[in-house]
């Protein structure tokens, strides 16, 4: 008897869901009983529904799929659910801001020893770049980048490359 089958027999006998003897007479094929939640079937009709919902709403594939799963494949209910979620989570506002230009910002320069880091953090207006919190953000980004570079430098210093020549 294989180890997997012995383990299955032991687990079933331990939980008491089936008598051990009936499992020994069954086929050696394992049963899969995992269920991760409601899923759309991979049929062509569900793919068509998903594409139609994406075309109608313009929302992402993941959000449209979640909407169809939540609403059981009902297209109108899925659209209503998507609009409610978009309003609740601010998807529309984020989509509007996506095309805006970030022409202003700050450049942070940090030097420690022989390592120097230069970071650029952009924003939409000069008012934001004058803000103390934004300036602290630039400092934190520069410091984080410096620490990352130093950790890489430490990793590289422990690595030694030797040239082996054929003799």
Coordinates of N, CA and C in Angstrom, one line a residue:
X1 N 0.8 -1.2 0.0 CA 0.0 0.0 0.0 C 0.9 1.2 0.0
X2 N 0.5 2.3 -0.8 CA 1.3 3.5 -0.8 C 1.2 4.3 0.4
X3 N 2.2 5.1 0.6 CA 2.2 6.0 1.8 C 1.1 6.9 1.9
X4 N 0.7 7.5 0.7 CA -0.4 8.4 0.7 C -1.7 7.7 1.0
X5 N -1.9 6.5 0.5 CA -3.1 5.8 0.9 C -3.2 5.4 2.3
X6 N -2.0 5.0 2.9 CA -2.0 4.6 4.3 C -2.3 5.9 5.2
X7 N -1.8 7.0 4.8 CA -2.1 8.2 5.5 C -3.6 8.6 5.4
X8 N -4.2 8.4 4.2 CA -5.6 8.7 4.1 C -6.4 7.7 4.9
X9 N -6.1 6.4 4.9 CA -6.8 5.5 5.7 C -6.7 5.8 7.2
X10 N -5.5 6.2 7.6 CA -5.3 6.6 9.0 C -6.1 7.8 9.4
X11 N -6.1 8.8 8.5 CA -6.9 10.1 8.8 C -8.4 9.8 8.9
X12 N -8.9 9.0 7.9 CA -10.3 8.7 7.9 C -10.7 7.9 9.1
X13 N -9.8 6.9 9.4 CA -10.1 6.0 10.6 C -10.1 6.9 11.9
X14 N -9.2 7.8 11.9 CA -9.1 8.7 13.1 C -10.3 9.6 13.3
X15 N -10.8 10.2 12.2 CA -12.0 11.0 12.3 C -13.3 10.3 12.4
X16 N -13.3 9.0 11.9 CA -14.4 8.2 12.0 C -15.5 8.5 11.0
X17 N -15.2 9.1 9.9 CA -16.2 9.4 8.9 C -16.5 8.2 8.0
X18 N -15.6 7.3 7.8 CA -15.9 6.1 7.0 C -15.2 4.9 7.7
X19 N -15.8 3.7 7.7 CA -15.1 2.6 8.2 C -13.9 2.3 7.4
X20 N -12.8 1.8 8.0 CA -11.6 1.6 7.4 C -11.7 0.5 6.3
X21 N -12.4 -0.5 6.5 CA -12.6 -1.6 5.6 C -13.1 -1.1 4.2
X22 N -14.1 -0.2 4.2 CA -14.6 0.3 3.0 C -13.6 1.1 2.2
X23 N -12.7 1.7 2.8 CA -11.7 2.5 2.1 C -10.7 1.6 1.4
X24 N -10.4 0.4 2.1 CA -9.4 -0.5 1.5 C -9.9 -1.1 0.2
X25 N -11.2 -1.2 0.1 CA -11.8 -1.8 -1.2 C -12.0 -0.7 -2.3
X26 N -11.8 0.6 -2.0 CA -12.0 1.6 -2.9 C -10.8 1.7 -3.9
X27 N -11.0 2.4 -5.0 CA -9.9 2.6 -5.9 C -8.9 3.5 -5.3
X28 N -7.6 3.4 -5.7 CA -6.5 4.1 -5.1 C -6.5 5.6 -5.5
X29 N -7.5 6.1 -6.3 CA -7.5 7.5 -6.7 C -7.9 8.4 -5.5
X30 N -7.1 9.4 -5.2 CA -7.5 10.3 -4.1 C -8.7 11.2 -4.5
X31 N -9.4 11.6 -3.4 CA -10.6 12.4 -3.6 C -10.1 13.9 -3.3
X32 N -10.5 14.8 -4.1 CA -10.2 16.2 -3.9 C -11.5 16.9 -3.4
X33 N -11.4 17.4 -2.2 CA -12.6 18.0 -1.6 C -12.3 19.5 -1.2
X34 N -11.4 20.1 -1.8 CA -11.1 21.5 -1.5 C -12.0 22.4 -2.2
X35 N -12.5 23.4 -1.5 CA -13.4 24.4 -2.1 C -13.0 25.8 -1.7
X36 N -12.7 26.7 -2.6 CA -12.1 28.0 -2.2 C -13.2 29.1 -2.3
X37 N -14.4 28.7 -2.6 CA -15.5 29.7 -2.6 C -16.2 29.7 -4.0
X38 N -17.1 30.7 -4.2 CA -17.8 30.7 -5.4 C -16.9 31.0 -6.6
X39 N -17.0 30.2 -7.7 CA -16.2 30.5 -8.8 C -17.1 30.4 -10.1
X40 N -16.7 31.2 -11.1 CA -17.4 31.1 -12.3 C -16.8 29.9 -13.1
X41 N -17.7 29.2 -13.8 CA -17.2 28.1 -14.6 C -16.4 28.7 -15.8
X42 N -15.5 27.9 -16.3 CA -14.7 28.3 -17.4 C -15.3 28.2 -18.7
X43 N -16.7 28.2 -18.8 CA -17.4 28.1 -20.0 C -17.2 29.3 -20.9
X44 N -17.6 29.2 -22.1 CA -17.5 30.3 -23.0 C -18.5 31.4 -22.7
X45 N -19.6 31.0 -22.1 CA -20.6 32.0 -21.8 C -20.2 32.9 -20.6
X46 N -19.5 32.4 -19.6 CA -19.0 33.2 -18.5 C -17.9 34.1 -19.0
X47 N -17.1 33.7 -19.9 CA -16.0 34.6 -20.5 C -16.6 35.7 -21.3
X48 N -17.7 35.4 -22.0 CA -18.4 36.4 -22.7 C -19.0 37.4 -21.8
X49 N -19.6 36.9 -20.7 CA -20.2 37.8 -19.7 C -19.2 38.7 -19.1
X50 N -18.0 38.2 -18.8 CA -16.9 38.9 -18.2 C -16.4 40.0 -19.2
X51 N -16.3 39.7 -20.5 CA -15.8 40.6 -21.5 C -16.9 41.7 -21.7
X52 N -18.2 41.4 -21.7 CA -19.2 42.3 -21.8 C -19.3 43.3 -20.7
X53 N -19.1 42.8 -19.5 CA -19.1 43.6 -18.3 C -17.9 44.6 -18.3
X54 N -16.8 44.1 -18.7 CA -15.6 45.0 -18.8 C -15.8 46.1 -19.8
X55 N -16.4 45.7 -21.0 CA -16.7 46.7 -22.0 C -17.7 47.8 -21.5
X56 N -18.7 47.3 -20.8 CA -19.8 48.2 -20.3 C -19.3 49.2 -19.2
X57 N -18.5 48.6 -18.3 CA -18.1 49.4 -17.1 C -16.7 50.1 -17.2
X58 N -15.8 49.4 -17.9 CA -14.4 49.9 -17.9 C -13.6 49.6 -16.7
X59 N -14.1 48.8 -15.8 CA -13.4 48.4 -14.6 C -12.4 47.2 -14.9
X60 N -11.5 46.9 -14.0 CA -10.5 45.9 -14.2 C -11.1 44.5 -14.3
X61 N -10.3 43.6 -14.9 CA -10.7 42.2 -15.1 C -11.0 41.6 -13.7
X62 N -10.2 41.8 -12.7 CA -10.3 41.2 -11.4 C -11.6 41.7 -10.7
X63 N -11.9 43.0 -10.8 CA -13.1 43.6 -10.2 C -14.4 43.0 -10.9
X64 N -14.3 42.9 -12.3 CA -15.5 42.4 -13.0 C -15.7 40.9 -12.7
X65 N -14.7 40.2 -12.5 CA -14.8 38.8 -12.2 C -15.4 38.6 -10.8
X66 N -14.9 39.4 -9.9 CA -15.4 39.4 -8.5 C -16.9 39.7 -8.5
X67 N -17.3 40.7 -9.3 CA -18.7 41.1 -9.4 C -19.6 40.0 -9.9
X68 N -19.1 39.4 -10.9 CA -19.9 38.2 -11.5 C -20.0 37.1 -10.5
X69 N -18.9 36.8 -9.8 CA -19.0 35.7 -8.8 C -19.9 36.1 -7.7
X70 N -19.9 37.3 -7.2 CA -20.7 37.7 -6.1 C -22.2 37.7 -6.5
X71 N -22.5 38.1 -7.8 CA -23.9 38.2 -8.2 C -24.4 37.0 -8.9
X72 N -23.6 35.9 -8.9 CA -24.0 34.7 -9.5 C -24.2 34.7 -11.0
X73 N -23.4 35.6 -11.7 CA -23.4 35.6 -13.2 C -24.5 36.5 -13.7
X74 N -25.2 37.3 -12.9 CA -26.2 38.2 -13.4 C -25.6 39.5 -13.8
X75 N -25.6 39.9 -15.0 CA -24.9 41.0 -15.6 C -25.4 42.3 -15.0
X76 N -26.7 42.5 -14.9 CA -27.2 43.8 -14.4 C -26.9 44.0 -12.9
X77 N -27.0 42.9 -12.1 CA -26.7 43.0 -10.7 C -25.2 43.2 -10.5
X78 N -24.4 42.6 -11.4 CA -22.9 42.8 -11.3 C -22.5 44.2 -11.6
X79 N -23.2 44.9 -12.6 CA -22.9 46.3 -12.9 C -23.3 47.2 -11.7
X80 N -24.4 46.9 -11.1 CA -24.9 47.7 -9.9 C -23.9 47.5 -8.8
X81 N -23.4 46.3 -8.5 CA -22.5 46.0 -7.5 C -21.2 46.7 -7.7
X82 N -20.7 46.7 -9.0 CA -19.5 47.3 -9.4 C -19.5 48.8 -9.1
X83 N -20.7 49.5 -9.5 CA -20.8 50.9 -9.3 C -20.8 51.3 -7.8
X84 N -21.5 50.4 -7.0 CA -21.5 50.7 -5.6 C -20.1 50.5 -5.0
X85 N -19.4 49.5 -5.4 CA -18.0 49.3 -4.9 C -17.1 50.4 -5.3
X86 N -17.2 50.9 -6.6 CA -16.4 51.9 -7.1 C -16.6 53.2 -6.3
X87 N -17.9 53.5 -6.0 CA -18.2 54.7 -5.2 C -17.6 54.6 -3.8
X88 N -17.8 53.4 -3.2 CA -17.3 53.2 -1.9 C -15.8 53.2 -1.7
X89 N -15.1 52.6 -2.7 CA -13.7 52.5 -2.6 C -12.9 53.6 -3.4
X90 N -13.6 54.4 -4.1 CA -13.0 55.5 -4.8 C -12.3 55.2 -6.1
X91 N -12.8 54.1 -6.8 CA -12.1 53.7 -8.1 C -12.2 54.8 -9.1
X92 N -13.4 55.5 -9.2 CA -13.6 56.5 -10.2 C -12.7 57.7 -10.0
X93 N -12.5 58.1 -8.7 CA -11.7 59.2 -8.5 C -10.2 58.9 -8.8
X94 N -9.8 57.7 -8.6 CA -8.4 57.3 -8.9 C -8.3 57.3 -10.4
X95 N -9.3 56.9 -11.2 CA -9.2 56.8 -12.6 C -9.1 58.2 -13.2
X96 N -9.8 59.2 -12.6 CA -9.8 60.6 -13.1 C -8.4 61.2 -12.9
X97 N -7.7 60.8 -11.8 CA -6.4 61.4 -11.4 C -5.3 60.7 -12.2
X98 N -5.6 59.6 -12.9 CA -4.5 58.9 -13.5 C -3.8 59.6 -14.6
X99 N -4.4 60.5 -15.4 CA -3.8 61.1 -16.5 C -3.1 62.5 -16.1
X100 N -3.2 62.9 -14.9 CA -2.6 64.2 -14.5 C -1.1 64.2 -14.5
X101 N -0.6 65.3 -14.9 CA 0.9 65.5 -15.0 C 1.4 65.9 -13.6
X102 N 2.6 65.3 -13.3 CA 3.3 65.7 -12.0 C 4.5 66.4 -12.4
X103 N 4.4 67.7 -12.5 CA 5.5 68.6 -13.0 C 6.4 69.1 -11.9
X104 N 5.9 69.1 -10.7 CA 6.6 69.7 -9.6 C 7.2 68.6 -8.7
X105 N 8.0 68.9 -7.7 CA 8.5 67.9 -6.8 C 9.8 68.3 -6.2
X106 N 10.5 67.4 -5.6 CA 11.7 67.6 -4.9 C 12.7 66.5 -5.3
X107 N 14.0 66.9 -5.2 CA 15.1 66.0 -5.4 C 15.8 65.8 -4.1
X108 N 16.0 64.6 -3.6 CA 16.7 64.4 -2.3 C 18.0 63.8 -2.6
X109 N 19.0 64.4 -1.9 CA 20.4 63.9 -2.1 C 20.9 63.6 -0.7
X110 N 21.5 62.4 -0.6 CA 22.0 61.9 0.7 C 23.3 61.2 0.5
X111 N 24.3 61.6 1.3 CA 25.7 61.1 1.1 C 26.1 60.6 2.5
X112 N 26.7 59.4 2.4 CA 27.3 58.8 3.6 C 28.5 58.0 3.2
X113 N 29.7 58.4 3.6 CA 30.9 57.8 3.2 C 31.1 58.0 1.8
X114 N 31.3 56.9 1.1 CA 31.5 57.0 -0.4 C 30.3 56.6 -1.2
X115 N 29.1 56.6 -0.5 CA 27.9 56.2 -1.1 C 27.0 57.4 -1.2
X116 N 26.4 57.7 -2.3 CA 25.5 58.8 -2.5 C 24.2 58.3 -3.2
X117 N 23.1 58.9 -2.7 CA 21.8 58.5 -3.2 C 21.1 59.8 -3.7
X118 N 20.5 59.7 -4.9 CA 19.8 60.8 -5.5 C 18.4 60.3 -5.8
X119 N 17.3 60.8 -5.2 CA 15.9 60.4 -5.4 C 15.1 61.6 -5.9
X120 N 14.1 61.3 -6.7 CA 13.2 62.4 -7.2 C 11.8 61.9 -6.9
X121 N 11.1 62.8 -6.2 CA 9.7 62.5 -5.8 C 8.8 63.6 -6.4
X122 N 7.9 63.3 -7.3 CA 7.1 64.3 -8.0 C 5.8 64.5 -7.4
X123 N 5.2 65.6 -7.6 CA 3.8 66.0 -7.2 C 3.2 66.9 -8.2
X124 N 1.9 67.2 -8.1 CA 1.2 68.0 -9.1 C 1.5 69.5 -8.9
X125 N 1.6 70.0 -7.7 CA 1.8 71.5 -7.5 C 3.0 71.8 -6.7
X126 N 3.4 73.1 -6.8 CA 4.5 73.5 -6.0 C 4.1 73.7 -4.5
X127 N 2.8 73.8 -4.3 CA 2.3 74.0 -2.9 C 2.6 72.7 -2.1
X128 N 2.4 71.6 -2.8 CA 2.6 70.3 -2.1 C 4.1 70.1 -1.8
X129 N 5.0 70.5 -2.8 CA 6.4 70.3 -2.6 C 7.0 71.2 -1.5
X130 N 6.3 72.3 -1.1 CA 6.7 73.1 0.0 C 6.2 72.6 1.3
X131 N 5.4 71.6 1.3 CA 4.8 71.1 2.6 C 5.8 70.3 3.3
X132 N 5.8 70.5 4.6 CA 6.8 69.8 5.5 C 6.7 68.3 5.4
X133 N 5.5 67.8 5.4 CA 5.3 66.3 5.3 C 5.8 65.8 4.0
X134 N 5.7 66.5 2.9 CA 6.2 66.0 1.6 C 7.7 66.0 1.7
X135 N 8.3 67.0 2.3 CA 9.8 67.1 2.4 C 10.3 65.9 3.3
X136 N 9.5 65.6 4.4 CA 9.9 64.5 5.2 C 9.8 63.2 4.4
X137 N 8.8 63.1 3.5 CA 8.7 61.9 2.7 C 9.9 61.7 1.8
X138 N 10.3 62.8 1.2 CA 11.5 62.7 0.3 C 12.7 62.3 1.1
X139 N 12.9 62.8 2.4 CA 14.0 62.4 3.2 C 13.9 60.9 3.6
X140 N 12.7 60.4 3.9 CA 12.5 59.0 4.2 C 12.8 58.1 3.0
X141 N 12.4 58.5 1.8 CA 12.7 57.8 0.6 C 14.2 57.7 0.3
X142 N 14.9 58.8 0.5 CA 16.3 58.8 0.3 C 17.0 58.0 1.3
X143 N 16.6 58.0 2.6 CA 17.2 57.2 3.6 C 16.9 55.7 3.4
X144 N 15.7 55.4 3.0 CA 15.4 54.0 2.7 C 16.2 53.5 1.5
X145 N 16.4 54.3 0.5 CA 17.2 53.9 -0.6 C 18.7 53.7 -0.2
X146 N 19.2 54.6 0.6 CA 20.5 54.5 1.1 C 20.7 53.2 1.9
X147 N 19.8 52.9 2.8 CA 19.9 51.6 3.6 C 19.8 50.4 2.7
X148 N 19.0 50.5 1.6 CA 18.9 49.4 0.7 C 20.3 49.2 -0.1
X149 N 20.8 50.3 -0.5 CA 22.1 50.3 -1.2 C 23.2 49.7 -0.3
X150 N 23.2 50.1 1.0 CA 24.2 49.6 1.9 C 24.1 48.1 2.1
X151 N 22.8 47.7 2.2 CA 22.6 46.2 2.4 C 23.1 45.4 1.2
X152 N 22.9 46.0 0.0 CA 23.4 45.4 -1.2 C 24.9 45.4 -1.2
X153 N 25.5 46.5 -0.8 CA 27.0 46.6 -0.7 C 27.5 45.6 0.3
X154 N 26.9 45.4 1.4 CA 27.3 44.4 2.4 C 27.2 43.0 1.8
X155 N 26.1 42.7 1.1 CA 26.0 41.4 0.4 C 27.1 41.2 -0.6
X156 N 27.4 42.2 -1.3 CA 28.5 42.1 -2.3 C 29.9 41.9 -1.7
X157 N 30.1 42.5 -0.5 CA 31.4 42.4 0.1 C 31.6 41.0 0.6
X158 N 30.6 40.3 0.9 CA 30.8 38.9 1.4 C 31.0 37.9 0.2
X159 N 30.7 38.4 -1.0 CA 30.8 37.6 -2.2 C 32.2 37.8 -2.8
X160 N 32.9 36.8 -3.0 CA 34.2 37.0 -3.6 C 34.3 36.2 -4.9
X161 N 34.7 36.9 -5.9 CA 34.8 36.3 -7.2 C 36.3 36.1 -7.5
X162 N 36.6 34.9 -7.9 CA 38.0 34.6 -8.2 C 38.1 34.1 -9.6
X163 N 39.1 34.6 -10.3 CA 39.3 34.2 -11.7 C 40.1 32.9 -11.7
X164 N 39.6 31.9 -12.2 CA 40.3 30.6 -12.4 C 40.8 30.5 -13.8
X165 N 42.0 30.3 -13.9 CA 42.6 30.2 -15.2 C 43.0 28.7 -15.5
X166 N 42.8 28.4 -16.7 CA 43.1 27.0 -17.1 C 44.6 26.9 -17.2
X167 N 45.1 25.8 -16.7 CA 46.5 25.6 -16.8 C 46.8 24.4 -17.7

